[in-house]
């Protein structure tokens, strides 16, 4: 747009943090501060109160924010209207995904999307579920795909696929010959957890509560921050764990791990997370619809291989 300062102001006002705004805008913090000062000089009014290392909008800032929100939405709508008219399918889409989904499910989805829209740039942020939801909430990404339930009334949450989690043990483990595992069977073995904030961790904790299991009774020697690290530790005999079936096909086929269903089964859903009110570009809608079809097709495939072990 012709006046970059309004966009800079809108971003700072949205996150109320100059450092975070600079990261989102791919600018230096001094450059962001300079743009805000220029805008304040133009309006002859302070737009932010700065005290005790915290900032807030002044009354004038609130007024400018209200108009900036409307102006930027209209500008985005104008751009999309022209692109629709000309059939243009170029631009940038930003999305985030929790670790399991990003590592094991998104590569195929993004590869297929790029084949359909080769001129589109895709920016992917990978983090745990809590962090991805936070990025959607502060507008740093347009779409999140997460593996844990989302409790945020300001966001739109749509289920995209169901997933089952399995207990994994090395082939020589005492549990390996079982056809299923009860939650109480886990207490006799060292148990490796994902880090706090992980969607997988949250789902497992809720499952234990629902089954009347006291998680504090688990022998949990340490936590690991990725599924790959957990699978490696289990293969090395450090302990056992619970992970998504979507992460296990290679190790099960190579007989490096045995995957056992829980009894009762541990099921969870993957979710799309979007802003409710934010104007959505046609390109973003294309990605969302493509992702929904991709997950629907994946869910229709026969995934019973792990359960036959």
C-alpha positions as a Python dict, from the first residue, in 0.01 Angstrom:
ca = {
    (1, 'X'): (0, 0, 0),
    (2, 'X'): (109, 361, -42),
    (3, 'X'): (136, 433, 330),
    (4, 'X'): (331, 155, 500),
    (5, 'X'): (299, 340, 830),
    (6, 'X'): (-66, 245, 872),
    (7, 'X'): (14, -124, 830),
    (8, 'X'): (299, -95, 1080),
    (9, 'X'): (70, 80, 1328),
    (10, 'X'): (-200, -186, 1283),
    (11, 'X'): (48, -466, 1356),
    (12, 'X'): (192, -296, 1665),
    (13, 'X'): (-157, -221, 1794),
    (14, 'X'): (-256, -582, 1738),
    (15, 'X'): (22, -737, 1947),
    (16, 'X'): (107, -437, 2172),
    (17, 'X'): (474, -520, 2147),
    (18, 'X'): (728, -343, 1924),
    (19, 'X'): (970, -636, 1916),
    (20, 'X'): (702, -887, 1820),
    (21, 'X'): (560, -649, 1558),
    (22, 'X'): (905, -608, 1403),
    (23, 'X'): (935, -987, 1372),
    (24, 'X'): (595, -1018, 1207),
    (25, 'X'): (674, -734, 963),
    (26, 'X'): (1030, -854, 892),
    (27, 'X'): (1162, -513, 997),
    (28, 'X'): (1407, -394, 1260),
    (29, 'X'): (1262, -259, 1582),
    (30, 'X'): (1410, 92, 1526),
    (31, 'X'): (1243, 101, 1183),
    (32, 'X'): (907, 13, 1339),
    (33, 'X'): (951, 279, 1607),
    (34, 'X'): (1042, 537, 1341),
    (35, 'X'): (727, 461, 1139),
    (36, 'X'): (509, 500, 1449),
    (37, 'X'): (673, 830, 1539),
    (38, 'X'): (614, 961, 1186),
    (39, 'X'): (246, 867, 1211),
    (40, 'X'): (215, 1034, 1551),
    (41, 'X'): (372, 1350, 1410),
    (42, 'X'): (126, 1347, 1121),
    (43, 'X'): (-173, 1315, 1356),
    (44, 'X'): (-10, 1543, 1615),
    (45, 'X'): (-115, 1295, 1881),
    (46, 'X'): (39, 1014, 2081),
    (47, 'X'): (-100, 679, 1967),
    (48, 'X'): (62, 461, 2234),
    (49, 'X'): (124, 499, 2605),
    (50, 'X'): (466, 364, 2693),
    (51, 'X'): (531, 290, 3059),
    (52, 'X'): (701, 17, 3265),
    (53, 'X'): (815, -164, 2948),
    (54, 'X'): (451, -207, 2843),
    (55, 'X'): (250, -26, 2579),
    (56, 'X'): (-120, 42, 2535),
    (57, 'X'): (-332, 239, 2293),
    (58, 'X'): (-428, 596, 2379),
    (59, 'X'): (-776, 727, 2299),
    (60, 'X'): (-636, 861, 1971),
    (61, 'X'): (-471, 525, 1907),
    (62, 'X'): (-801, 344, 1959),
    (63, 'X'): (-962, 574, 1702),
    (64, 'X'): (-684, 521, 1448),
    (65, 'X'): (-699, 145, 1507),
    (66, 'X'): (-1071, 140, 1429),
    (67, 'X'): (-1018, 316, 1096),
    (68, 'X'): (-698, 126, 1014),
    (69, 'X'): (-880, -203, 1058),
    (70, 'X'): (-1149, -99, 811),
    (71, 'X'): (-903, 56, 562),
    (72, 'X'): (-674, -249, 553),
    (73, 'X'): (-968, -487, 512),
    (74, 'X'): (-1100, -280, 222),
    (75, 'X'): (-754, -274, 66),
    (76, 'X'): (-730, -655, 94),
    (77, 'X'): (-1077, -693, -55),
    (78, 'X'): (-977, -467, -343),
    (79, 'X'): (-668, -678, -413),
    (80, 'X'): (-870, -999, -404),
    (81, 'X'): (-1138, -854, -630),
    (82, 'X'): (-880, -768, -895),
    (83, 'X'): (-711, -1108, -862),
    (84, 'X'): (-1044, -1286, -903),
    (85, 'X'): (-1122, -1078, -1211),
    (86, 'X'): (-786, -1155, -1372),
    (87, 'X'): (-763, -1517, -1256),
    (88, 'X'): (-442, -1440, -1067),
    (89, 'X'): (-329, -1718, -832),
    (90, 'X'): (-8, -1573, -694),
    (91, 'X'): (85, -1451, -350),
    (92, 'X'): (184, -1574, -6),
    (93, 'X'): (-7, -1795, 237),
    (94, 'X'): (111, -1849, 592),
    (95, 'X'): (19, -2145, 805),
    (96, 'X'): (138, -2318, 1115),
    (97, 'X'): (118, -2678, 1231),
    (98, 'X'): (190, -2870, 1546),
    (99, 'X'): (495, -3091, 1527),
    (100, 'X'): (339, -3429, 1451),
    (101, 'X'): (121, -3292, 1171),
    (102, 'X'): (403, -3084, 1018),
    (103, 'X'): (651, -3373, 1014),
    (104, 'X'): (428, -3658, 900),
    (105, 'X'): (121, -3519, 722),
    (106, 'X'): (184, -3176, 573),
    (107, 'X'): (466, -3257, 329),
    (108, 'X'): (225, -3445, 100),
    (109, 'X'): (-45, -3179, 138),
    (110, 'X'): (186, -2889, 60),
    (111, 'X'): (347, -3075, -229),
    (112, 'X'): (6, -3136, -384),
    (113, 'X'): (-98, -2775, -333),
    (114, 'X'): (218, -2647, -500),
    (115, 'X'): (148, -2866, -803),
    (116, 'X'): (-194, -2702, -839),
    (117, 'X'): (-69, -2350, -762),
    (118, 'X'): (301, -2335, -858),
    (119, 'X'): (323, -1955, -827),
    (120, 'X'): (205, -1948, -465),
    (121, 'X'): (460, -1902, -187),
    (122, 'X'): (393, -2101, 131),
    (123, 'X'): (539, -2005, 467),
    (124, 'X'): (511, -2279, 732),
    (125, 'X'): (573, -2230, 1104),
    (126, 'X'): (618, -2544, 1314),
    (127, 'X'): (554, -2540, 1688),
    (128, 'X'): (350, -2720, 1952),
    (129, 'X'): (-27, -2678, 1963),
    (130, 'X'): (-32, -2393, 2217),
    (131, 'X'): (219, -2191, 2016),
    (132, 'X'): (36, -2244, 1684),
    (133, 'X'): (-295, -2132, 1837),
    (134, 'X'): (-117, -1824, 1972),
    (135, 'X'): (17, -1741, 1624),
    (136, 'X'): (-333, -1762, 1477),
    (137, 'X'): (-468, -1544, 1758),
    (138, 'X'): (-210, -1269, 1700),
    (139, 'X'): (-247, -1285, 1320),
    (140, 'X'): (108, -1396, 1251),
    (141, 'X'): (-31, -1693, 1053),
    (142, 'X'): (-357, -1735, 862),
    (143, 'X'): (-431, -2103, 925),
    (144, 'X'): (-325, -2347, 1195),
    (145, 'X'): (-349, -2727, 1191),
    (146, 'X'): (-317, -2869, 1540),
    (147, 'X'): (-353, -3199, 1722),
    (148, 'X'): (-509, -3079, 2047),
    (149, 'X'): (-841, -2927, 2145),
    (150, 'X'): (-857, -2548, 2121),
    (151, 'X'): (-1034, -2342, 2386),
    (152, 'X'): (-1045, -1994, 2237),
    (153, 'X'): (-1381, -1835, 2167),
    (154, 'X'): (-1226, -1579, 1930),
    (155, 'X'): (-1109, -1847, 1686),
    (156, 'X'): (-1293, -2072, 1444),
    (157, 'X'): (-1209, -2439, 1502),
    (158, 'X'): (-1305, -2714, 1253),
    (159, 'X'): (-1230, -3084, 1291),
    (160, 'X'): (-1029, -3219, 998),
    (161, 'X'): (-934, -3580, 1081),
    (162, 'X'): (-943, -3838, 1357),
    (163, 'X'): (-627, -4008, 1478),
    (164, 'X'): (-555, -4301, 1709),
    (165, 'X'): (-262, -4313, 1949),
    (166, 'X'): (-70, -4633, 2024),
    (167, 'X'): (162, -4755, 2297),
    (168, 'X'): (506, -4821, 2148),
    (169, 'X'): (758, -5068, 2287),
    (170, 'X'): (1075, -5234, 2150),
    (171, 'X'): (1019, -5584, 2003),
    (172, 'X'): (1188, -5759, 2297),
    (173, 'X'): (972, -5579, 2559),
    (174, 'X'): (748, -5782, 2793),
    (175, 'X'): (438, -5604, 2655),
    (176, 'X'): (524, -5670, 2290),
    (177, 'X'): (328, -5995, 2271),
    (178, 'X'): (5, -5830, 2391),
    (179, 'X'): (-284, -5757, 2155),
    (180, 'X'): (-373, -5443, 2353),
    (181, 'X'): (-260, -5251, 2661),
    (182, 'X'): (-465, -5119, 2953),
    (183, 'X'): (-364, -4782, 3106),
    (184, 'X'): (-271, -4960, 3432),
    (185, 'X'): (-14, -5169, 3241),
    (186, 'X'): (195, -4858, 3181),
    (187, 'X'): (292, -4807, 3546),
    (188, 'X'): (543, -5095, 3551),
    (189, 'X'): (764, -4932, 3283),
    (190, 'X'): (951, -4601, 3249),
    (191, 'X'): (722, -4373, 3047),
    (192, 'X'): (852, -4101, 2812),
    (193, 'X'): (628, -3795, 2780),
    (194, 'X'): (614, -3512, 2526),
    (195, 'X'): (682, -3159, 2654),
    (196, 'X'): (415, -2947, 2824),
    (197, 'X'): (210, -2758, 2563),
    (198, 'X'): (220, -3049, 2317),
    (199, 'X'): (-119, -3149, 2177),
    (200, 'X'): (-24, -3516, 2211),
    (201, 'X'): (65, -3465, 2577),
    (202, 'X'): (-265, -3288, 2646),
    (203, 'X'): (-468, -3568, 2484),
    (204, 'X'): (-284, -3836, 2682),
    (205, 'X'): (-337, -3649, 3009),
    (206, 'X'): (-712, -3617, 2943),
    (207, 'X'): (-731, -3987, 2856),
    (208, 'X'): (-568, -4084, 3186),
    (209, 'X'): (-813, -3864, 3379),
    (210, 'X'): (-1110, -4017, 3194),
    (211, 'X'): (-984, -4366, 3282),
    (212, 'X'): (-939, -4277, 3649),
    (213, 'X'): (-563, -4311, 3622),
    (214, 'X'): (-335, -4096, 3839),
    (215, 'X'): (-68, -3968, 3603),
    (216, 'X'): (155, -3889, 3899),
    (217, 'X'): (200, -4264, 3951),
    (218, 'X'): (380, -4298, 3618),
    (219, 'X'): (754, -4355, 3624),
    (220, 'X'): (843, -4064, 3394),
    (221, 'X'): (1224, -4026, 3380),
    (222, 'X'): (1221, -3735, 3133),
    (223, 'X'): (1029, -3548, 2863),
    (224, 'X'): (1129, -3513, 2499),
    (225, 'X'): (1030, -3240, 2254),
    (226, 'X'): (966, -3445, 1939),
    (227, 'X'): (811, -3774, 1831),
    (228, 'X'): (1131, -3875, 1651),
    (229, 'X'): (1330, -3835, 1972),
    (230, 'X'): (1073, -4040, 2163),
    (231, 'X'): (1078, -4321, 1905),
    (232, 'X'): (1458, -4330, 1920),
    (233, 'X'): (1454, -4349, 2299),
    (234, 'X'): (1199, -4633, 2296),
    (235, 'X'): (1405, -4824, 2038),
    (236, 'X'): (1708, -4781, 2266),
    (237, 'X'): (1516, -4940, 2555),
    (238, 'X'): (1495, -4625, 2766),
    (239, 'X'): (1119, -4660, 2820),
    (240, 'X'): (782, -4681, 2649),
    (241, 'X'): (553, -4408, 2520),
    (242, 'X'): (228, -4322, 2341),
    (243, 'X'): (239, -4166, 1993),
    (244, 'X'): (20, -4112, 1687),
    (245, 'X'): (-31, -4399, 1443),
    (246, 'X'): (55, -4157, 1161),
    (247, 'X'): (417, -4150, 1284),
    (248, 'X'): (482, -4524, 1309),
    (249, 'X'): (454, -4695, 973),
    (250, 'X'): (829, -4703, 896),
    (251, 'X'): (943, -4835, 1234),
    (252, 'X'): (664, -5095, 1247),
    (253, 'X'): (738, -5219, 895),
    (254, 'X'): (1109, -5250, 981),
    (255, 'X'): (1016, -5428, 1308),
    (256, 'X'): (1205, -5174, 1516),
    (257, 'X'): (897, -5095, 1724),
    (258, 'X'): (578, -5272, 1819),
    (259, 'X'): (262, -5060, 1825),
    (260, 'X'): (-14, -5169, 2062),
    (261, 'X'): (-366, -5021, 2079),
    (262, 'X'): (-488, -4903, 2416),
    (263, 'X'): (-797, -5058, 2573),
    (264, 'X'): (-1016, -4857, 2564),
    (265, 'X'): (-881, -4695, 2245),
    (266, 'X'): (-721, -4350, 2264),
    (267, 'X'): (-868, -4137, 1984),
    (268, 'X'): (-825, -3770, 1911),
    (269, 'X'): (-904, -3521, 1637),
    (270, 'X'): (-689, -3287, 1433),
    (271, 'X'): (-828, -2935, 1395),
    (272, 'X'): (-809, -2640, 1157),
    (273, 'X'): (-783, -2310, 1346),
    (274, 'X'): (-865, -1973, 1186),
    (275, 'X'): (-961, -1622, 1285),
    (276, 'X'): (-1339, -1577, 1299),
    (277, 'X'): (-1352, -1216, 1190),
    (278, 'X'): (-1044, -1175, 973),
    (279, 'X'): (-1098, -1112, 602),
    (280, 'X'): (-990, -1425, 417),
    (281, 'X'): (-821, -1406, 80),
    (282, 'X'): (-929, -1634, -202),
    (283, 'X'): (-583, -1790, -195),
    (284, 'X'): (-624, -1874, 173),
    (285, 'X'): (-966, -2024, 104),
    (286, 'X'): (-811, -2232, -177),
    (287, 'X'): (-553, -2371, 67),
    (288, 'X'): (-816, -2440, 332),
    (289, 'X'): (-1043, -2627, 90),
    (290, 'X'): (-745, -2819, -52),
    (291, 'X'): (-638, -2919, 300),
    (292, 'X'): (-990, -3032, 389),
    (293, 'X'): (-1008, -3253, 78),
    (294, 'X'): (-660, -3390, 149),
    (295, 'X'): (-749, -3495, 504),
    (296, 'X'): (-1085, -3637, 391),
    (297, 'X'): (-908, -3852, 132),
    (298, 'X'): (-646, -3964, 386),
    (299, 'X'): (-920, -4065, 631),
    (300, 'X'): (-1088, -4278, 363),
    (301, 'X'): (-776, -4494, 314),
    (302, 'X'): (-740, -4825, 498),
    (303, 'X'): (-521, -4753, 799),
    (304, 'X'): (-567, -5086, 975),
    (305, 'X'): (-207, -5203, 922),
    (306, 'X'): (-81, -5103, 1262),
    (307, 'X'): (-372, -5268, 1440),
    (308, 'X'): (-297, -5605, 1279),
    (309, 'X'): (46, -5630, 1439),
}
